[in-house]
């Protein structure tokens, strides 16, 4: 059976979670896929798990980096191996919904759009096991209701869906698009480039991915109290807004500003208040000053209730 979709699956030191990610691919109701499993310089058993999957199922292939290149570099390496009409991403500590690929393909087949973005949920460990939560308000605003063949001008709230692994794209759309390397939060700027470059895109309200919030706090997104991660985080937020602004989408800029002020900034301010390094507060203050200088800032009205969603 000729595959239609290549899934790029990078991971580093995720042996505890990789079997679930692999199983979620094998459980897909749409079987016309292949997957590139990329061990990005792991020191644990990730490579062994990936190799076992590739030995047992010809739809998997293994790519190993002796030295870690980071998520951006790993995904870029996977992109070079894509030879199918469609491509998507799955981080190897997350899980696809069983009908994710089928739903993505159905939308793109009907619409002819450049890519489709679906909803996602967080998965947290409760009573010893990871359980998916609910679709959060900003995700719902980005993906619901179902819209086929839309644009950012028509649907500026789509810009809230900034993760690579919520989307399936036509492969040619990525001909001149790659992830930045050597930084964290590498998908945020790329997501905004996708929205601004697409002739049309689709959004669907169905959950396609469970995003694991690791109980041990080892993921990059759980390290915002460190100065290097903060700098990458703020650079990604700033860069995404700049992409939207340069492309002439003020409504999307305003949507991003409202979400950042409601959800991203308050937790960072709490960290800054107790942080021992004054440089942390200085970085955050400079970022906020940049936001205030934007012409769209005067129209912001962030919803404080969105911050409550961070609890789940």
PDB file of N, CA and C in Angstrom, residues 48-58 60:
ATOM      1  N   UNK A  48      16.915   2.271  21.130  1.00  0.00           N
ATOM      2  CA  UNK A  48      16.547   0.854  21.136  1.00  0.00           C
ATOM      3  C   UNK A  48      15.061   0.678  20.859  1.00  0.00           C
ATOM      4  N   UNK A  49      14.246   1.518  21.473  1.00  0.00           N
ATOM      5  CA  UNK A  49      12.797   1.448  21.261  1.00  0.00           C
ATOM      6  C   UNK A  49      12.448   1.791  19.821  1.00  0.00           C
ATOM      7  N   UNK A  50      13.058   2.844  19.293  1.00  0.00           N
ATOM      8  CA  UNK A  50      12.821   3.218  17.900  1.00  0.00           C
ATOM      9  C   UNK A  50      13.267   2.106  16.950  1.00  0.00           C
ATOM     10  N   UNK A  51      14.441   1.536  17.211  1.00  0.00           N
ATOM     11  CA  UNK A  51      14.959   0.480  16.345  1.00  0.00           C
ATOM     12  C   UNK A  51      14.056  -0.745  16.360  1.00  0.00           C
ATOM     13  N   UNK A  52      13.540  -1.091  17.524  1.00  0.00           N
ATOM     14  CA  UNK A  52      12.636  -2.238  17.628  1.00  0.00           C
ATOM     15  C   UNK A  52      11.365  -1.997  16.818  1.00  0.00           C
ATOM     16  N   UNK A  53      10.856  -0.765  16.858  1.00  0.00           N
ATOM     17  CA  UNK A  53       9.666  -0.443  16.075  1.00  0.00           C
ATOM     18  C   UNK A  53       9.947  -0.566  14.582  1.00  0.00           C
ATOM     19  N   UNK A  54      11.112  -0.068  14.151  1.00  0.00           N
ATOM     20  CA  UNK A  54      11.469  -0.144  12.740  1.00  0.00           C
ATOM     21  C   UNK A  54      11.685  -1.588  12.287  1.00  0.00           C
ATOM     22  N   UNK A  55      12.231  -2.427  13.154  1.00  0.00           N
ATOM     23  CA  UNK A  55      12.438  -3.839  12.818  1.00  0.00           C
ATOM     24  C   UNK A  55      11.111  -4.583  12.688  1.00  0.00           C
ATOM     25  N   UNK A  56      10.144  -4.195  13.518  1.00  0.00           N
ATOM     26  CA  UNK A  56       8.882  -4.929  13.562  1.00  0.00           C
ATOM     27  C   UNK A  56       7.850  -4.429  12.557  1.00  0.00           C
ATOM     28  N   UNK A  57       7.972  -3.181  12.129  1.00  0.00           N
ATOM     29  CA  UNK A  57       6.941  -2.577  11.271  1.00  0.00           C
ATOM     30  C   UNK A  57       7.633  -1.778  10.177  1.00  0.00           C
ATOM     31  N   UNK A  58       7.518  -2.204   8.921  1.00  0.00           N
ATOM     32  CA  UNK A  58       8.247  -1.530   7.838  1.00  0.00           C
ATOM     33  C   UNK A  58       7.804  -0.092   7.586  1.00  0.00           C
ATOM     34  N   UNK A  60       7.974   2.163   9.750  1.00  0.00           N
ATOM     35  CA  UNK A  60       8.882   2.997  10.525  1.00  0.00           C
ATOM     36  C   UNK A  60      10.291   2.921   9.952  1.00  0.00           C
TER      37      UNK A  60
END
